[in-house]
PDB file of C-alpha atoms and ligand atoms in Angstrom:
ATOM      1  CA  MET A   1      -1.161  67.995  23.732  1.00 51.00           C
ATOM      2  CA  ASN A   2       0.830  65.393  25.651  1.00 60.00           C
ATOM      3  CA  ASN A   3      -2.335  63.805  27.027  1.00 65.00           C
ATOM      4  CA  GLU A   4      -3.815  63.556  23.527  1.00 70.00           C
ATOM      5  CA  LYS A   5      -0.663  61.834  22.234  1.00 68.00           C
ATOM      6  CA  THR A   6      -0.717  59.421  25.183  1.00 65.00           C
ATOM      7  CA  ASN A   7      -4.361  58.610  24.454  1.00 70.00           C
ATOM      8  CA  ILE A   8      -3.533  57.904  20.806  1.00 61.00           C
ATOM      9  CA  TYR A   9      -0.670  55.576  21.824  1.00 68.00           C
ATOM     10  CA  ILE A  10      -2.948  53.759  24.270  1.00 60.00           C
ATOM     11  CA  GLY A  11      -5.596  53.479  21.562  1.00 63.00           C
ATOM     12  CA  ILE A  12      -3.112  51.990  19.070  1.00 56.00           C
ATOM     13  CA  ALA A  13      -1.799  49.571  21.695  1.00 64.00           C
ATOM     14  CA  LEU A  14      -5.369  48.462  22.475  1.00 63.00           C
ATOM     15  CA  ILE A  15      -6.174  47.906  18.789  1.00 59.00           C
ATOM     16  CA  ILE A  16      -3.002  45.829  18.331  1.00 55.00           C
ATOM     17  CA  SER A  17      -3.822  43.751  21.421  1.00 63.00           C
ATOM     18  CA  PHE A  18      -7.355  43.106  20.182  1.00 61.00           C
ATOM     19  CA  LEU A  19      -6.028  42.034  16.785  1.00 58.00           C
ATOM     20  CA  LEU A  20      -3.509  39.648  18.404  1.00 60.00           C
ATOM     21  CA  ILE A  21      -6.217  38.125  20.617  1.00 53.00           C
ATOM     22  CA  PHE A  22      -8.573  37.840  17.632  1.00 59.00           C
ATOM     23  CA  PHE A  23      -5.973  35.992  15.530  1.00 61.00           C
ATOM     24  CA  ALA A  24      -4.997  33.733  18.423  1.00 61.00           C
ATOM     25  CA  VAL A  25      -8.630  32.756  19.080  1.00 54.00           C
ATOM     26  CA  SER A  26      -9.542  32.296  15.412  1.00 55.00           C
ATOM     27  CA  SER A  27      -6.485  30.127  14.661  1.00 54.00           C
ATOM     28  CA  ARG A  28      -7.250  27.988  17.714  1.00 54.00           C
ATOM     29  CA  ASN A  29     -10.794  27.414  16.394  1.00 49.00           C
ATOM     30  CA  ASP A  30      -9.366  26.402  13.016  1.00 48.00           C
ATOM     31  CA  SER A  31      -7.181  23.679  14.464  1.00 44.00           C
ATOM     32  CA  LYS A  32     -10.081  22.419  16.589  1.00 43.00           C
ATOM     33  CA  SER A  33     -12.392  22.061  13.594  1.00 43.00           C
ATOM     34  CA  ASN A  34      -9.636  20.327  11.580  1.00 45.00           C
ATOM     35  CA  THR A  35      -9.186  17.752  14.313  1.00 44.00           C
ATOM     36  CA  ARG A  36     -12.933  17.181  14.373  1.00 44.00           C
ATOM     37  CA  ASP A  37     -12.992  16.573  10.592  1.00 46.00           C
ATOM     38  CA  VAL A  38     -10.210  14.004  10.835  1.00 49.00           C
ATOM     39  CA  ASN A  39     -12.018  12.187  13.658  1.00 48.00           C
ATOM     40  CA  GLU A  40     -15.248  12.019  11.689  1.00 50.00           C
ATOM     41  CA  LYS A  41     -13.487  10.260   8.819  1.00 57.00           C
ATOM     42  CA  LYS A  42     -12.003   7.668  11.148  1.00 77.00           C
ATOM     43  CA  GLU A  43     -14.730   5.069  11.100  1.00 93.00           C
ATOM     44  CA  ILE A  44     -14.280   1.379  10.367  1.00 96.00           C
ATOM     45  CA  SER A  45     -14.487   0.901   6.604  1.00 97.00           C
ATOM     46  CA  GLU A  46     -17.222  -1.061   4.843  1.00 97.00           C
ATOM     47  CA  ASN A  47     -14.771  -3.730   3.654  1.00 98.00           C
ATOM     48  CA  VAL A  48     -14.015  -4.671   7.278  1.00 98.00           C
ATOM     49  CA  LEU A  49     -16.090  -7.369   8.961  1.00 98.00           C
ATOM     50  CA  LEU A  50     -15.664  -6.907  12.699  1.00 95.00           C
ATOM     51  CA  GLU A  51     -16.742  -9.826  14.849  1.00 94.00           C
ATOM     52  CA  GLU A  52     -16.140 -10.132  18.567  1.00 87.00           C
ATOM     53  CA  GLU A  53     -12.431 -10.864  18.634  1.00 93.00           C
ATOM     54  CA  LEU A  54     -11.659 -11.154  14.951  1.00 97.00           C
ATOM     55  CA  GLN A  55     -11.923  -8.815  12.016  1.00 98.00           C
ATOM     56  CA  THR A  56     -11.596  -9.615   8.338  1.00 98.00           C
ATOM     57  CA  VAL A  57     -10.373  -7.009   5.870  1.00 98.00           C
ATOM     58  CA  THR A  58     -11.311  -7.755   2.260  1.00 98.00           C
ATOM     59  CA  ILE A  59      -9.216  -6.233  -0.526  1.00 98.00           C
ATOM     60  CA  THR A  60      -9.900  -6.805  -4.223  1.00 98.00           C
ATOM     61  CA  SER A  61      -6.930  -7.473  -6.478  1.00 98.00           C
ATOM     62  CA  ARG A  62      -7.422  -7.008 -10.189  1.00 97.00           C
ATOM     63  CA  ALA A  63      -5.694  -5.533 -13.220  1.00 94.00           C
ATOM     64  CA  GLY A  64      -4.968  -1.937 -12.237  1.00 93.00           C
ATOM     65  CA  GLY A  65      -4.296  -2.665  -8.587  1.00 97.00           C
ATOM     66  CA  TYR A  66      -5.889  -3.120  -5.198  1.00 98.00           C
ATOM     67  CA  THR A  67      -9.128  -1.606  -3.898  1.00 98.00           C
ATOM     68  CA  PRO A  68      -9.928   0.094  -1.672  1.00 98.00           C
ATOM     69  CA  LYS A  69      -6.642   1.937  -1.425  1.00 98.00           C
ATOM     70  CA  ILE A  70      -7.249   3.034   2.179  1.00 98.00           C
ATOM     71  CA  THR A  71      -9.075   0.953   4.768  1.00 98.00           C
ATOM     72  CA  TYR A  72      -9.786   1.904   8.376  1.00 98.00           C
ATOM     73  CA  ALA A  73      -9.883  -1.081  10.735  1.00 98.00           C
ATOM     74  CA  LYS A  74      -9.933  -1.466  14.497  1.00 97.00           C
ATOM     75  CA  SER A  75      -6.556  -1.630  16.197  1.00 96.00           C
ATOM     76  CA  SER A  76      -5.544  -4.317  18.698  1.00 96.00           C
ATOM     77  CA  VAL A  77      -7.946  -6.864  17.169  1.00 97.00           C
ATOM     78  CA  HIS A  78      -6.794 -10.136  15.577  1.00 98.00           C
ATOM     79  CA  THR A  79      -6.995  -9.394  11.854  1.00 98.00           C
ATOM     80  CA  ILE A  80      -7.306 -11.590   8.786  1.00 98.00           C
ATOM     81  CA  LEU A  81      -6.612 -10.125   5.353  1.00 98.00           C
ATOM     82  CA  GLU A  82      -8.629 -11.645   2.534  1.00 98.00           C
ATOM     83  CA  MET A  83      -7.159 -10.901  -0.880  1.00 98.00           C
ATOM     84  CA  ASN A  84      -9.914 -11.418  -3.411  1.00 98.00           C
ATOM     85  CA  SER A  85      -8.421 -11.879  -6.890  1.00 98.00           C
ATOM     86  CA  VAL A  86     -10.730 -11.069  -9.803  1.00 98.00           C
ATOM     87  CA  ASN A  87      -9.472 -11.688 -13.353  1.00 98.00           C
ATOM     88  CA  SER A  88      -6.028 -10.797 -12.122  1.00 97.00           C
ATOM     89  CA  TYR A  89      -3.257 -11.307 -14.663  1.00 96.00           C
ATOM     90  CA  GLY A  90      -0.895  -8.396 -13.982  1.00 96.00           C
ATOM     91  CA  CYS A  91       1.882  -7.761 -11.525  1.00 96.00           C
ATOM     92  CA  GLU A  92      -0.706  -7.177  -8.766  1.00 97.00           C
ATOM     93  CA  ARG A  93      -0.417 -10.980  -8.434  1.00 98.00           C
ATOM     94  CA  ALA A  94       3.117 -10.617  -7.034  1.00 98.00           C
ATOM     95  CA  PHE A  95       1.849  -9.575  -3.642  1.00 98.00           C
ATOM     96  CA  ARG A  96       3.979  -8.277  -0.756  1.00 98.00           C
ATOM     97  CA  ILE A  97       3.462  -7.025   2.777  1.00 98.00           C
ATOM     98  CA  PRO A  98       6.997  -5.776   3.510  1.00 97.00           C
ATOM     99  CA  SER A  99       6.479  -5.021   7.232  1.00 96.00           C
ATOM    100  CA  LEU A 100       5.406  -8.650   7.849  1.00 97.00           C
ATOM    101  CA  ASN A 101       7.885 -10.261   5.419  1.00 97.00           C
ATOM    102  CA  ILE A 102       4.957 -11.664   3.439  1.00 97.00           C
ATOM    103  CA  SER A 103       5.522 -12.437  -0.224  1.00 98.00           C
ATOM    104  CA  LYS A 104       3.068 -14.558  -2.174  1.00 98.00           C
ATOM    105  CA  GLU A 105       1.828 -15.051  -5.698  1.00 98.00           C
ATOM    106  CA  LEU A 106      -1.940 -14.528  -5.819  1.00 98.00           C
ATOM    107  CA  PRO A 107      -4.121 -16.621  -8.174  1.00 98.00           C
ATOM    108  CA  ASN A 108      -5.920 -15.261 -11.253  1.00 98.00           C
ATOM    109  CA  ASN A 109      -9.215 -15.728  -9.431  1.00 98.00           C
ATOM    110  CA  GLY A 110     -10.007 -16.726  -5.871  1.00 98.00           C
ATOM    111  CA  THR A 111      -9.375 -15.793  -2.270  1.00 98.00           C
ATOM    112  CA  THR A 112      -6.054 -15.870  -0.431  1.00 98.00           C
ATOM    113  CA  THR A 113      -6.013 -15.222   3.308  1.00 98.00           C
ATOM    114  CA  PHE A 114      -3.201 -13.780   5.412  1.00 98.00           C
ATOM    115  CA  ASP A 115      -2.990 -13.619   9.185  1.00 98.00           C
ATOM    116  CA  LEU A 116      -1.924 -10.075  10.096  1.00 98.00           C
ATOM    117  CA  GLY A 117      -1.737 -10.790  13.813  1.00 97.00           C
ATOM    118  CA  THR A 118      -3.001  -8.025  16.079  1.00 97.00           C
ATOM    119  CA  PRO A 119      -1.872  -4.807  14.392  1.00 97.00           C
ATOM    120  CA  GLU A 120      -1.758  -1.435  16.073  1.00 95.00           C
ATOM    121  CA  GLU A 121      -0.338   0.672  13.272  1.00 93.00           C
ATOM    122  CA  SER A 122      -0.745   0.886   9.514  1.00 97.00           C
ATOM    123  CA  ILE A 123      -0.010  -2.064   7.266  1.00 98.00           C
ATOM    124  CA  THR A 124       0.781  -1.536   3.598  1.00 98.00           C
ATOM    125  CA  GLY A 125       0.340  -4.136   0.880  1.00 98.00           C
ATOM    126  CA  THR A 126       2.053  -3.696  -2.458  1.00 98.00           C
ATOM    127  CA  CYS A 127       2.927  -5.410  -5.702  1.00 98.00           C
ATOM    128  CA  SER A 128       6.546  -6.478  -6.027  1.00 96.00           C
ATOM    129  CA  MET A 129       7.437  -3.395  -8.061  1.00 94.00           C
ATOM    130  CA  GLY A 130       5.634  -0.981  -5.755  1.00 95.00           C
ATOM    131  CA  MET A 131       3.382   0.429  -8.472  1.00 95.00           C
ATOM    132  CA  TYR A 132       0.171  -0.755  -6.741  1.00 98.00           C
ATOM    133  CA  VAL A 133      -0.285  -0.031  -3.046  1.00 98.00           C
ATOM    134  CA  PHE A 134      -3.018  -0.198  -0.449  1.00 98.00           C
ATOM    135  CA  THR A 135      -2.928   0.703   3.232  1.00 98.00           C
ATOM    136  CA  ILE A 136      -4.911  -0.562   6.202  1.00 98.00           C
ATOM    137  CA  LYS A 137      -4.962   2.034   8.983  1.00 98.00           C
ATOM    138  CA  PHE A 138      -5.637   0.591  12.416  1.00 97.00           C
ATOM    139  CA  ILE A 139      -7.422   3.177  14.546  1.00 96.00           C
TER     140      ILE A 139
HETATM  141 CU1   CU B 201       3.647  -3.803 -10.043  1.00 93.20          CU
END
């Protein structure tokens, strides 16, 4: 009788161990595949023109805000921001880049360029009231 009980306890302990190992392995796989997904999305965006030592990010400013809202650009590269105003008559004209102390009124139509330096982290552009926002992520 005692041996049978011992065998049952050992059996239960083994099952619990297998379950713990199974969950540990499966959760590790989950985090790996998540990281892979994030990496796949991190490609330079189509609105970025990357030349040898200069890249130009083009953002459209029109009634309703700025597009695209998220841009991936290359980090540690001298970057020019081209704000392309198209029939722009709203508060998107009151343009700010708070982290660079940039504040400028954009025209109704036409291109306004800003030198962003050589960024390594994200830069966010916004209208003066903060209702329209776009972000350039340097990767
Ligand atoms: Cu606004």
